[in-house]
Coordinates of C-alpha atoms and ligand atoms in Angstrom, one line a residue:
X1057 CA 0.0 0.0 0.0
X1058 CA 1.4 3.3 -1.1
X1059 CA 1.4 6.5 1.2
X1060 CA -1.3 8.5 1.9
X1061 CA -1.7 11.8 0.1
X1062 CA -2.2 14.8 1.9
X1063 CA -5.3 17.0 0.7
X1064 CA -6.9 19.8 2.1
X1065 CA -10.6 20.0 2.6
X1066 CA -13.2 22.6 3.2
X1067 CA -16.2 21.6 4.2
X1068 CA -17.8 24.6 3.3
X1069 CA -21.5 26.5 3.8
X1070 CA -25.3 25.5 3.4
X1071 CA -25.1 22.1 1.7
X1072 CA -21.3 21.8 1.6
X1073 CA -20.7 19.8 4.8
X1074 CA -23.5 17.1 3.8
X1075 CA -22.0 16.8 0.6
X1076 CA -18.8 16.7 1.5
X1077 CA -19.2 13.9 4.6
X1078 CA -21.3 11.8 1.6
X1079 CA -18.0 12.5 -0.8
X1080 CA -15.6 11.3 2.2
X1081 CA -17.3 8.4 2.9
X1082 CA -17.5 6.9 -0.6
X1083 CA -13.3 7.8 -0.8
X1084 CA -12.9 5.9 2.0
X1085 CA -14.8 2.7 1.2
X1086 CA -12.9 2.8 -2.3
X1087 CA -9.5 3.1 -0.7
X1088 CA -8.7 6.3 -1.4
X1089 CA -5.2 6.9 -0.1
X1090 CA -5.5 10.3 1.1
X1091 CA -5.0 11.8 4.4
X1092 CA -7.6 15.1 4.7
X1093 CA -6.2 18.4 6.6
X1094 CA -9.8 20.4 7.0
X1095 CA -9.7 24.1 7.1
X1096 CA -12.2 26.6 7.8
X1097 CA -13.6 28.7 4.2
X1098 CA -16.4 30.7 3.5
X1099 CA -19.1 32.7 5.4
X1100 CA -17.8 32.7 9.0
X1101 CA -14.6 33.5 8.0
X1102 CA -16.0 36.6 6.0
X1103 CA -17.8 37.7 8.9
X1104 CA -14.6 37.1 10.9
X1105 CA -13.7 39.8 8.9
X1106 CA -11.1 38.2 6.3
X1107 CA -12.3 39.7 3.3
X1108 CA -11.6 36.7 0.8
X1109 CA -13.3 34.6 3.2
X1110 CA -10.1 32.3 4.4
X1111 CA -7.8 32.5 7.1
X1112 CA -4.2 33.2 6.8
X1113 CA -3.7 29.8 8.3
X1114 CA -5.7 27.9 5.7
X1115 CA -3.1 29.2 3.2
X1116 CA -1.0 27.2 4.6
X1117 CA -2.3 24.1 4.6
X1118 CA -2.8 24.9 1.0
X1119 CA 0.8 25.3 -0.1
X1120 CA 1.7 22.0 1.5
X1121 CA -0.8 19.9 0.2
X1122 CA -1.5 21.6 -3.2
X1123 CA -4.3 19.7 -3.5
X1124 CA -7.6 21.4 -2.2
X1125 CA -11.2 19.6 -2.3
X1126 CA -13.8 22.4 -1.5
X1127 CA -17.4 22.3 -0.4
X1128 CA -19.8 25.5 -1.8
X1129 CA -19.4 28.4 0.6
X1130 CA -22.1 30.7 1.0
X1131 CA -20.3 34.7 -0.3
X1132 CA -22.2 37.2 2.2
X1133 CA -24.4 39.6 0.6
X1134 CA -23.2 43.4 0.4
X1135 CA -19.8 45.5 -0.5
X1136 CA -16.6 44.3 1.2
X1137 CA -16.5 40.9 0.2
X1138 CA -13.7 39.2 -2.2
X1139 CA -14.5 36.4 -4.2
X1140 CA -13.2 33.5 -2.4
X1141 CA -12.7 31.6 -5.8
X1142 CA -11.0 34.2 -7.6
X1143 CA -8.6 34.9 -4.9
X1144 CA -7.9 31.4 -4.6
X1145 CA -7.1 31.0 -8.3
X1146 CA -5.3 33.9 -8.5
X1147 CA -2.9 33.7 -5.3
X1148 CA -2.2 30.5 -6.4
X1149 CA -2.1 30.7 -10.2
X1150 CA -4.9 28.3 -11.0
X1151 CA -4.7 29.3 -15.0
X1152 CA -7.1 26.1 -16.3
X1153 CA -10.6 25.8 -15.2
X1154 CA -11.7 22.4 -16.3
X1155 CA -15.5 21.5 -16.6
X1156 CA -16.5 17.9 -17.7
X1157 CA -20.2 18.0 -19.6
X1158 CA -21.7 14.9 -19.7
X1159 CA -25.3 14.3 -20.4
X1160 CA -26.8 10.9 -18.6
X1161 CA -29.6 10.5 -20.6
X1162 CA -32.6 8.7 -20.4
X1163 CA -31.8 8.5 -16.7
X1164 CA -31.3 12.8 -16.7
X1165 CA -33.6 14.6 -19.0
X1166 CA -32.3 16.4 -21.2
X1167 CA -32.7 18.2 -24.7
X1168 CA -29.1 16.9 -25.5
X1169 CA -28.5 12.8 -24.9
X1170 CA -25.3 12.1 -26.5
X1171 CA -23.6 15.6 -25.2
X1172 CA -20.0 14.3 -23.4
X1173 CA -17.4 17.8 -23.6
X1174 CA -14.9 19.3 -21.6
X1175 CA -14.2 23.1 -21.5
X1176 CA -11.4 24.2 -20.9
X1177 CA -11.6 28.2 -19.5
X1178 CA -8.5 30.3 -18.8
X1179 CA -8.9 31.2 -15.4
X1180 CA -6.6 34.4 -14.7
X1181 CA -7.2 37.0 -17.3
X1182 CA -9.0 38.8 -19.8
X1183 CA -11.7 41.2 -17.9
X1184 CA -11.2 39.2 -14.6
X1185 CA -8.1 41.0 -14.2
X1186 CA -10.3 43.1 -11.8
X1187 CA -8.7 46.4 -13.3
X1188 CA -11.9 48.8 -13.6
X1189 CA -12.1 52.4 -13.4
X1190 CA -14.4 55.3 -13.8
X1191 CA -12.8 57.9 -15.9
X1192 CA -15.6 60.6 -16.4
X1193 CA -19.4 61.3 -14.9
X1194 CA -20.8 58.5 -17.7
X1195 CA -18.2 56.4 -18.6
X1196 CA -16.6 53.3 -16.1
X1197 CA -13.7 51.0 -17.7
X1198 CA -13.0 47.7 -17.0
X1199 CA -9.1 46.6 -18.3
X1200 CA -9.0 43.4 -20.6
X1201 CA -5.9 41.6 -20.5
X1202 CA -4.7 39.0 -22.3
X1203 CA -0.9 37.7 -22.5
X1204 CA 1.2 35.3 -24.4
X1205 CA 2.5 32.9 -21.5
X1206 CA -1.3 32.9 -20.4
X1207 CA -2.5 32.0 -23.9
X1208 CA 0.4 29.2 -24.3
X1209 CA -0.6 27.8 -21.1
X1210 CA -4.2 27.3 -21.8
X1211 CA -4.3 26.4 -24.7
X1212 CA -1.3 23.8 -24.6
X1213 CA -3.4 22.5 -21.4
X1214 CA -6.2 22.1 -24.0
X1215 CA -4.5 19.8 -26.3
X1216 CA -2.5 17.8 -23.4
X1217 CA -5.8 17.3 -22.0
X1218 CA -7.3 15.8 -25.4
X1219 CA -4.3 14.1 -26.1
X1220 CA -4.2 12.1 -22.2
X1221 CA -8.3 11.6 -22.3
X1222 CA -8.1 10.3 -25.8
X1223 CA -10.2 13.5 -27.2
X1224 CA -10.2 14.0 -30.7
X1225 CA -11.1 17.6 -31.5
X1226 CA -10.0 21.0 -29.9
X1227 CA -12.5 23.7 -30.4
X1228 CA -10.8 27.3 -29.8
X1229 CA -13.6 30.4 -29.0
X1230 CA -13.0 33.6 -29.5
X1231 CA -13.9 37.0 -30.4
X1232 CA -11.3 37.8 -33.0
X1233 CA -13.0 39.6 -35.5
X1234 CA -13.6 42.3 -33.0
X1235 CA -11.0 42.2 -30.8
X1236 CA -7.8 41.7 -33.1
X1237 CA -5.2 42.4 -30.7
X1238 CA -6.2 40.4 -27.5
X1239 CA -8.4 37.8 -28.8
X1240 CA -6.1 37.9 -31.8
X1241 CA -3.4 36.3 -29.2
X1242 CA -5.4 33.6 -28.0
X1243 CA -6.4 32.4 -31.4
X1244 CA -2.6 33.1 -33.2
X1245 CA -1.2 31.1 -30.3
X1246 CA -4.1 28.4 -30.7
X1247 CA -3.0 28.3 -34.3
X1248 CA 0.8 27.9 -33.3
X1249 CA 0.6 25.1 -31.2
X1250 CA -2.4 23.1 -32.3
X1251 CA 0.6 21.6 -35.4
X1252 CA 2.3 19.7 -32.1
X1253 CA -0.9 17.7 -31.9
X1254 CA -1.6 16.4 -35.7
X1255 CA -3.8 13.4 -34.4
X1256 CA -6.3 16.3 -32.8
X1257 CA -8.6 17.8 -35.2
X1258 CA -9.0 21.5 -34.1
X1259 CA -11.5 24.4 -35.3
X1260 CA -11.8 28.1 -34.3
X1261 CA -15.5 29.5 -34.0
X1262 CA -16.1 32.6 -33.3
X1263 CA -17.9 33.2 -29.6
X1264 CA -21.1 33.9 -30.6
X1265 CA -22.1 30.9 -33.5
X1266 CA -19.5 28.5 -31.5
X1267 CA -22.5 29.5 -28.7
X1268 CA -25.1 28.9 -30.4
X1269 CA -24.1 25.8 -31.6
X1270 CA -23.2 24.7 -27.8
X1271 CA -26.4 25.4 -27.1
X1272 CA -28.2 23.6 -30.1
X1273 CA -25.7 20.8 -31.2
X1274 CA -23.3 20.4 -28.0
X1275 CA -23.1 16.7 -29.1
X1276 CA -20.5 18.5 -31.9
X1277 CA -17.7 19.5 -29.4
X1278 CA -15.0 17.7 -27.8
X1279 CA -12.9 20.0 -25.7
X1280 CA -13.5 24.3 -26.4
X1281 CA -10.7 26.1 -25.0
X1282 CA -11.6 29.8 -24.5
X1283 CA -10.8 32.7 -22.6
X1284 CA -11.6 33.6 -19.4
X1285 CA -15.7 35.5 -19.9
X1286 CA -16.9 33.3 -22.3
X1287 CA -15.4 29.9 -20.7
X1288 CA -17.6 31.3 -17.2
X1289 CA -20.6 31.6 -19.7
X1290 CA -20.2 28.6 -21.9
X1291 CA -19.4 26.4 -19.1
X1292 CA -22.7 27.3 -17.3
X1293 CA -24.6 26.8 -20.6
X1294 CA -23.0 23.6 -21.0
X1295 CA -23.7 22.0 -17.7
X1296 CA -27.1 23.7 -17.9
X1297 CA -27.8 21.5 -21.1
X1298 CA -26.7 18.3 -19.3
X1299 CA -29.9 18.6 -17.4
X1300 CA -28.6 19.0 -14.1
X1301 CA -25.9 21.8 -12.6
X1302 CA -26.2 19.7 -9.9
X1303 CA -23.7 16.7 -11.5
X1304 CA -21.1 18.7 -12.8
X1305 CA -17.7 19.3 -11.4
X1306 CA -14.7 21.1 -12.0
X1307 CA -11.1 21.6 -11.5
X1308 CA -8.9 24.4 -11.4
X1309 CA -5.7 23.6 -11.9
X1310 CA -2.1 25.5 -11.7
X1311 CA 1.7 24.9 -12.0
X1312 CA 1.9 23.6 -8.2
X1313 CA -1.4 23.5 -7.0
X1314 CA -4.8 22.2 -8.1
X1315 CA -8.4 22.9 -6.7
X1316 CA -11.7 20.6 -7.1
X1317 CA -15.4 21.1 -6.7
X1318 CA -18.3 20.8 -7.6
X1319 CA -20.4 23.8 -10.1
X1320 CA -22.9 24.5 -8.0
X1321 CA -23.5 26.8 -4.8
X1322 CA -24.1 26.5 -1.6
X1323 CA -28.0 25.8 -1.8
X1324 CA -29.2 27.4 1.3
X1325 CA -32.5 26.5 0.6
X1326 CA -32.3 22.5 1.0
X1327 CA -29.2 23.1 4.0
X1328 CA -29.1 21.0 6.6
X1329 CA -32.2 18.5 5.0
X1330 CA -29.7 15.6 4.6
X1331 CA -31.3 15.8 0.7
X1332 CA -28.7 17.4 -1.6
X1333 CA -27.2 15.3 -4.3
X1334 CA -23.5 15.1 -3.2
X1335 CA -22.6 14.3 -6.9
X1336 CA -21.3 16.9 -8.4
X1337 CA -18.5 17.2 -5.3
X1338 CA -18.1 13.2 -5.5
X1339 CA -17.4 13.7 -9.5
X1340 CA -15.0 16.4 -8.6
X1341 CA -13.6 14.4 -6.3
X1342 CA -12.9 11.7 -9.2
X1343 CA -11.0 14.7 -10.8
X1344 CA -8.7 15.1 -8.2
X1345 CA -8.4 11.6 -8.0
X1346 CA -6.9 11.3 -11.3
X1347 CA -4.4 14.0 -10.9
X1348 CA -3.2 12.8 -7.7
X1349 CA -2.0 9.7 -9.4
X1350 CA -5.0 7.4 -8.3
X1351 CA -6.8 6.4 -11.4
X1352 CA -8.1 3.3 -10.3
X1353 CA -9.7 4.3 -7.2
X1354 CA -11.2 7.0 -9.9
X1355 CA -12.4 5.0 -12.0
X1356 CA -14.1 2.3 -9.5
X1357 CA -16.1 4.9 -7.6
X1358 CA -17.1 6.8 -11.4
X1359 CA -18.6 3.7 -12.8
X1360 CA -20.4 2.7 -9.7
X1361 CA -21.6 6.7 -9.4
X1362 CA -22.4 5.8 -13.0
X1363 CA -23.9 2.0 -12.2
X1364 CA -25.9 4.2 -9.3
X1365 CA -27.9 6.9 -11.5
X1366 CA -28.3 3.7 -13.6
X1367 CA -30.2 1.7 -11.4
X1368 CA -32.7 4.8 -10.5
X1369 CA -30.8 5.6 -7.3
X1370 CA -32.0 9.3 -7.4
X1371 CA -32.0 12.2 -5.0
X1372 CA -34.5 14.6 -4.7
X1373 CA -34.0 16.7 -7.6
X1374 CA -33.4 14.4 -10.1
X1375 CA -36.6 12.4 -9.4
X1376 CA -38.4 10.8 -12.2
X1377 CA -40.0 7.9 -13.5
X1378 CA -37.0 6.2 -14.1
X1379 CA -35.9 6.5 -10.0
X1380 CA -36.6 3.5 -7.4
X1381 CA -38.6 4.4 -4.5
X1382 CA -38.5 7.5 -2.6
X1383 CA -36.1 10.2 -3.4
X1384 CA -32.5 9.0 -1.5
X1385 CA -30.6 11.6 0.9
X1386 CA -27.3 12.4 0.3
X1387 CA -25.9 9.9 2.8
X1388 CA -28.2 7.0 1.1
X1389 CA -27.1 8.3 -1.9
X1390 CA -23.4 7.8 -0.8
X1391 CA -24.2 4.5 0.1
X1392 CA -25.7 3.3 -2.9
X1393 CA -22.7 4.1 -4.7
X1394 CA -20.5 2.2 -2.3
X1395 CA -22.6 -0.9 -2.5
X1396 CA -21.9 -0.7 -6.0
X1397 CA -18.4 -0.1 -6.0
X1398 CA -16.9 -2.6 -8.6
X1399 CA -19.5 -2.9 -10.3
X1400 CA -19.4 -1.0 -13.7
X1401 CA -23.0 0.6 -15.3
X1402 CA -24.4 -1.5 -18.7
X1403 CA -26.5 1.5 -20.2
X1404 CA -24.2 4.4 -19.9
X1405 CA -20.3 4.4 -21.2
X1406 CA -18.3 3.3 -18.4
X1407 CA -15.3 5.7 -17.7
X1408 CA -12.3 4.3 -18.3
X1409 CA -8.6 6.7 -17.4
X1410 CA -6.6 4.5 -19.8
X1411 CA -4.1 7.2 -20.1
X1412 CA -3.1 6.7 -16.5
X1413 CA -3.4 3.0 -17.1
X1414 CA -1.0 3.2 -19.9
X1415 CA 1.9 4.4 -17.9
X1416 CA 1.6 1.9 -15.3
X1417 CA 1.6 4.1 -12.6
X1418 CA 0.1 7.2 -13.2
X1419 CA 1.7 10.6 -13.7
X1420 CA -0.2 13.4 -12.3
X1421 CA -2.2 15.3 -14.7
X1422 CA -0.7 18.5 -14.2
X1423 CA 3.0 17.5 -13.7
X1424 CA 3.4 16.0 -17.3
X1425 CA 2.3 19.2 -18.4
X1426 CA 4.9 20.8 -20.7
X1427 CA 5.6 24.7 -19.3
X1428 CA 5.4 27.2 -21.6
X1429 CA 7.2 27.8 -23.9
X1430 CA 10.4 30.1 -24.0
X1431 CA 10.0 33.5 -23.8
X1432 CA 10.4 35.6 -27.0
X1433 CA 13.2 37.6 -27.0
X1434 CA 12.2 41.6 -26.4
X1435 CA 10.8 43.4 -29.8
X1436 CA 12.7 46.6 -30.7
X1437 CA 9.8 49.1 -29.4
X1438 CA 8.6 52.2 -31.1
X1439 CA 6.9 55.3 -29.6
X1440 CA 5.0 56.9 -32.4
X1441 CA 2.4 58.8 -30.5
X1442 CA -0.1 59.0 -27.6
X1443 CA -4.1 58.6 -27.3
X1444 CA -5.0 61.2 -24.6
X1445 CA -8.3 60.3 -22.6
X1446 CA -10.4 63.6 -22.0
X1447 CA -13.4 64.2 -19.8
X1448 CA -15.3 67.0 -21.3
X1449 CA -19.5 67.0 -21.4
X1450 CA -21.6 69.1 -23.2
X1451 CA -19.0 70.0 -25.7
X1452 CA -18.9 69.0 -29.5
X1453 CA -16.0 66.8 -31.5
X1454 CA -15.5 69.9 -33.4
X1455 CA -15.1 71.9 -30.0
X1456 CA -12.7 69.6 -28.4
X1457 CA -10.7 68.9 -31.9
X1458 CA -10.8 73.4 -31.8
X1459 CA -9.3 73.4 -28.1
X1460 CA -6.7 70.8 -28.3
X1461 CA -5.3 71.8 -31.7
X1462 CA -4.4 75.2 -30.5
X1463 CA -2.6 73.5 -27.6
X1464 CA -0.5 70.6 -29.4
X1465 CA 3.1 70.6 -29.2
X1466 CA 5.8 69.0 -31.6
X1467 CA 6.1 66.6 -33.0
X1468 CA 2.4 65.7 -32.2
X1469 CA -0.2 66.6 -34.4
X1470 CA -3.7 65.7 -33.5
X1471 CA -4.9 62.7 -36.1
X1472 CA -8.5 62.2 -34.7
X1473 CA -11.0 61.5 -32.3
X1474 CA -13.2 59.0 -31.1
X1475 CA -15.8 59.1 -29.0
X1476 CA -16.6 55.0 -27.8
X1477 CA -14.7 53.8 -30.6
X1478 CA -16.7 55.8 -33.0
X1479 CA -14.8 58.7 -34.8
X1480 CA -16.2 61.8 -34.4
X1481 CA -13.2 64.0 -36.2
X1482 CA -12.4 64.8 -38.5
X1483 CA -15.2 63.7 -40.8
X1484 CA -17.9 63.0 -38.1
X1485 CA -21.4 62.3 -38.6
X1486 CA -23.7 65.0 -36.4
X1487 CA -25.8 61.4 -35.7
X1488 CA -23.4 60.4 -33.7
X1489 CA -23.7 60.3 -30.1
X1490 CA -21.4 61.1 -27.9
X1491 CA -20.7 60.7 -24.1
X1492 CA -18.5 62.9 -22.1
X1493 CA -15.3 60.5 -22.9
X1494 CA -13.1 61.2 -25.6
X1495 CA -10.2 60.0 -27.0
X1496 CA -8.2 61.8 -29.3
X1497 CA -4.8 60.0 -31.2
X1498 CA -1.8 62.3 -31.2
X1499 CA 1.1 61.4 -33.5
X1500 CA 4.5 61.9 -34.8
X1501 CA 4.9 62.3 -38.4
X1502 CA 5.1 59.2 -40.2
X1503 CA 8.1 57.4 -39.6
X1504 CA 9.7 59.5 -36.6
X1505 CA 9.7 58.3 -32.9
X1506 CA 8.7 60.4 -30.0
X1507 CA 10.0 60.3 -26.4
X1508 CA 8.4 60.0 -23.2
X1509 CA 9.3 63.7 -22.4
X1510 CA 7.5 64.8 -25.7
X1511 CA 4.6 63.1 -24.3
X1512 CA 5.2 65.0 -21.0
X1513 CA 5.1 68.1 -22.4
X1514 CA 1.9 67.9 -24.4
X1515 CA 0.1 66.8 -21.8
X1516 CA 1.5 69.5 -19.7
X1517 CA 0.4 72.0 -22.1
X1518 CA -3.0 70.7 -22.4
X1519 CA -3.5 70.2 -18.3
X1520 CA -2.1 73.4 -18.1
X1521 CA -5.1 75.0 -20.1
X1522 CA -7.6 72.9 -17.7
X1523 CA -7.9 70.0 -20.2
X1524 CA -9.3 67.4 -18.3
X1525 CA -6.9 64.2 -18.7
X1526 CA -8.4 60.9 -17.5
X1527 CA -5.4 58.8 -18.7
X1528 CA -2.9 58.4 -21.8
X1529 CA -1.9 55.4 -23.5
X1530 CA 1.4 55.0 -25.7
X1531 CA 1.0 54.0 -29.1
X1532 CA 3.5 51.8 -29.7
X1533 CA 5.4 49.7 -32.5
X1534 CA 6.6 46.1 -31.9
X1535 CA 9.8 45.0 -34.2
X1536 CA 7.8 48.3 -36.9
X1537 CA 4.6 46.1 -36.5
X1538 CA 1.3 48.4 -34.8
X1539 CA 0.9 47.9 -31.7
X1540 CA -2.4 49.4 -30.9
X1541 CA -5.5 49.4 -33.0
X1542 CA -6.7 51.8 -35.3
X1543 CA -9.5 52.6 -33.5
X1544 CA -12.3 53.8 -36.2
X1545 CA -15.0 51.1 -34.7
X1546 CA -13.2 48.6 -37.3
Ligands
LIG2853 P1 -27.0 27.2 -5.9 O1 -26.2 26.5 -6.9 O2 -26.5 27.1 -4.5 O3 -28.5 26.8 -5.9 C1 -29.3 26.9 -7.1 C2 -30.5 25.9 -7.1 O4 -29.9 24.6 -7.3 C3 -31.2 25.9 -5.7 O5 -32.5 25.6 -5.9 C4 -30.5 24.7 -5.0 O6 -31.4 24.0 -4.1 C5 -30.2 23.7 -6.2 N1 -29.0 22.9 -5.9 C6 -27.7 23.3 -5.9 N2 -26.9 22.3 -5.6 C7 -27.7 21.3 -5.4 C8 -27.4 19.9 -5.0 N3 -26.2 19.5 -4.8 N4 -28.4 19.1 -4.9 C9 -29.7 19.5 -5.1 N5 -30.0 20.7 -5.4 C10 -29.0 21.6 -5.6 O7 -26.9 28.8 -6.4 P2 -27.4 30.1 -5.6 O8 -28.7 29.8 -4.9 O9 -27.4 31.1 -6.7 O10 -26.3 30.4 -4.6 C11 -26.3 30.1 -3.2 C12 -25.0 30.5 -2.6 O11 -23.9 29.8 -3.1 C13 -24.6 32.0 -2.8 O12 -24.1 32.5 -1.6 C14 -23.5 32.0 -3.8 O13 -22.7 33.0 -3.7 C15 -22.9 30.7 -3.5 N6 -22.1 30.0 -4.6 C16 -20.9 29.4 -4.2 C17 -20.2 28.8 -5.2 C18 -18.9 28.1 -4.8 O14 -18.6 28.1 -3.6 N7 -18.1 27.6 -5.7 C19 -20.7 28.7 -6.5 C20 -21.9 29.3 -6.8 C21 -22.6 29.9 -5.8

């Protein structure tokens, strides 16, 4: 008998510690070889006043175990509060968000009977970045950010993923033909690596028909690797069309620590009843399974979870004419799976983690993971101009275009403005309407440079004159390529 493995546990708010004493008990009877540390998450802590709802403690039962298994917490209502799941991703670098969804049809209704994907969201960046400003009286920003090493990472987690779980087809989402620089990334880097897996079909839909078909033909997609805001979207959609959130689970993982659970909340409503389904937190709990280098013990308790639903062995919720008897509790519930623990379900596919069988013993998912790639070495950077932010209401484009010409300094000249992406000078239409935001594209002349201290003084001269600057951004050229879009609502 091999060593235990240390995990971490939360047992968490509202339905979390039923589920999670259901999920513990069917590890155990399976001979799960894991030794739980329990730490206190979610709404006492909050109220204890940590704002991310954890104790500096927990942390570090975290970093020693790097493995966390977490109950729903309940997030108090009001200002103050930090998400407890973002922080934890992002203090710890948890970049893949990975959500099996698997429809169980006839014995789950559902629309979609032969749905079985895996998303795949990037789970640090893009508008979750949490960089959000208000600039003027009408107009709030939220930063999106998207970088190469984050795009790398995600996306060759994507293909390792299909490649380990036998998948056959990567889908990449994205917004490209509207966002050409950021989303631009995330598909050119999709496109560079996807060659390193020629057995792996791949596509690239843009978000919204690559939606639409999740929604109407999910049976279609494999694994969809995606940025951060539409992976949270999709991923809800998808499980959605499973028939039951309830089922689903998913795994954050990073570089040195990984994070399982089940998609749903905290259910206040049914606490403390003894009646929620623990099975989306027992599935997840098969994910952690796996990339603790258990497979077997994975396997055994998903095809007798699989064998359970099966044989009508329902709770509440999923009641239906298919169920036996009386709805089960969660603790029933457990038990029914544990009775049928080597046994293997005859209607439904029985899982099987042949990767991990492969290698004998099995690697840990995340370990095998190749990092990312090397670094590119700097580009030779350009400064060709600056866009200068300006709060101004009531005014017109011509006004402001009047105002800030007379106040330019060299080398700049003033090449346009845009109001929400839209230009408004020179050329605008009087249609047009505009907000009290503008942004107005200084630049060299073609082909010269400018400094930072030209910048310095043009924006001295126009604060000077009471010009309202919210913020600047350098336009920039990478290796003589255009670093910054050219902003005409293209
Ligand atoms: P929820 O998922 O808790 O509940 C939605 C509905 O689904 C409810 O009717 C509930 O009874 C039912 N449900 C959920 N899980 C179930 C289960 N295992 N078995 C049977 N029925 C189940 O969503 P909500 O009501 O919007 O949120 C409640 C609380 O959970 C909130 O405080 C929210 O912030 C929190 N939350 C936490 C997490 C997390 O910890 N990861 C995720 C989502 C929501």
């Amino acid at each position: 008998m091999s060593e235990l493995t240390p995990i971490t546990v939360a047992r968490g708010d509202g339905i979390g510690p039923e589920i999670m004493d259901a999920t513990l008990r069917v590890l155990q009877a399976a001979g799960a070889r894991i030794a739980p540390e329990f730490i206190e998450i979610g709404e006492q802590q909050y109220r204890a006043g940590h704002s991310s709802g954890i104790a500096p403690e927990a942390w570090d039962s975290l970093r020693r175990t790097k493995v966390f298994l977490k109950a729903p917490i309940t997030t108090p209502q009001g200002g103050g509060f930090k998400s407890l799941n973002v922080t934890i991703r992002k203090t710890l670098g948890l970049y893949a968000n990975v959500r099996p969804c698997v429809s169980y049809a006839p014995f789950v209704r559902t629309l979609h009977p032969k749905m079985n994907l895996v998303i795949v969201r990037e789970n640090e960046e893009d508008l979750y970045a949490g960089i959000e400003h208000r600039q003027t009286d009408e107009v709030f920003q939220c930063l999106k950010l998207i970088t190469r090493p984050g795009c790398e990472k995600i996306v060759r987690y994507a293909f390792e993923y299909a490649r380990r779980h036998g998948r056959k087809k990567v889908t990449c989402m994205t917004k490209d033909n509207i966002m050409k620089m950021t989303d631009g990334l995330f598909h050119r880097v999709f496109d560079e690596i996807a060659p390193q897996y020629p057995e792996i079909e791949t596509e690239h839909l843009i978000i919204d028909i690559g939606a639409a078909r999740l929604a109407t033909r999910p049976e279609r997609f494999d694994v969809i690797v995606t940025p951060n805001l539409y992976g949270d979207i999709l991923s809800d959609i998808a499980a959605e069309l499973t028939g039951s959130v309830g089922l689903a689970p998913s795994a954050n993982i990073g570089d040195h620590v990984a994070m399982f659970e089940a998609i749903h909340g905290s259910a206040p409503d049914i606490a403390g009843k003894g009646i929620a389904n623990p099975s989306g937190l027992l599935l997840a709990a098969v994910l952690m399974l796996v990339h603790i280098g258990q497979p077997a013990v994975a396997e055994t308790i998903h095809n007798a979870w699989l064998r359970t639903i099966e044989d009508g062995v329902h709770t509440a919720e999923l009641h239906g004419s298919l169920s036996i008897g009386r709805p089960f509790g969660s603790m029933d519930f457990a038990d029914a799976v544990i009775e049928r623990l080597g046994q293997r379900p005859e209607q439904l596919a029985p899982v099987r983690y042949a990767w991990a069988d492969a290698a004998g013993s099995a690697p840990a998912a995340a370990a095998a993971i190749p990092v990312a790639l090397p670094r590119r070495a700097p580009a030779v950077k350009g400064l060709v101009g600056v866009d200068v932010f300006v709060h101004a209401a009531g005014v017109s484009a011509d006004f402001v275009a009047g105002q800030l010409s007379a106040l330019v300094t060299p080398p700049f000249t003033l090449q346009m403005i845009t109001n929400r992406g839209v230009k408004v000078w020179p050329g605008g239409f009087p249609e047009t309407f505009c907000t009290d935001h503008w942004r107005c594209r200084f630049v060299a002349p073609q082909g010269q440079t400018v400094t930072h201290a030209d910048i310095i003084g043009l924006l001295h001269a126009l604060t000077a004159r009471g010009v309202d600057v919210i913020k600047t951004e350098n336009l920039c050229t990478f290796d003589g390529e255009r670093g910054y879009a050219l902003g005409q609502g293209q």
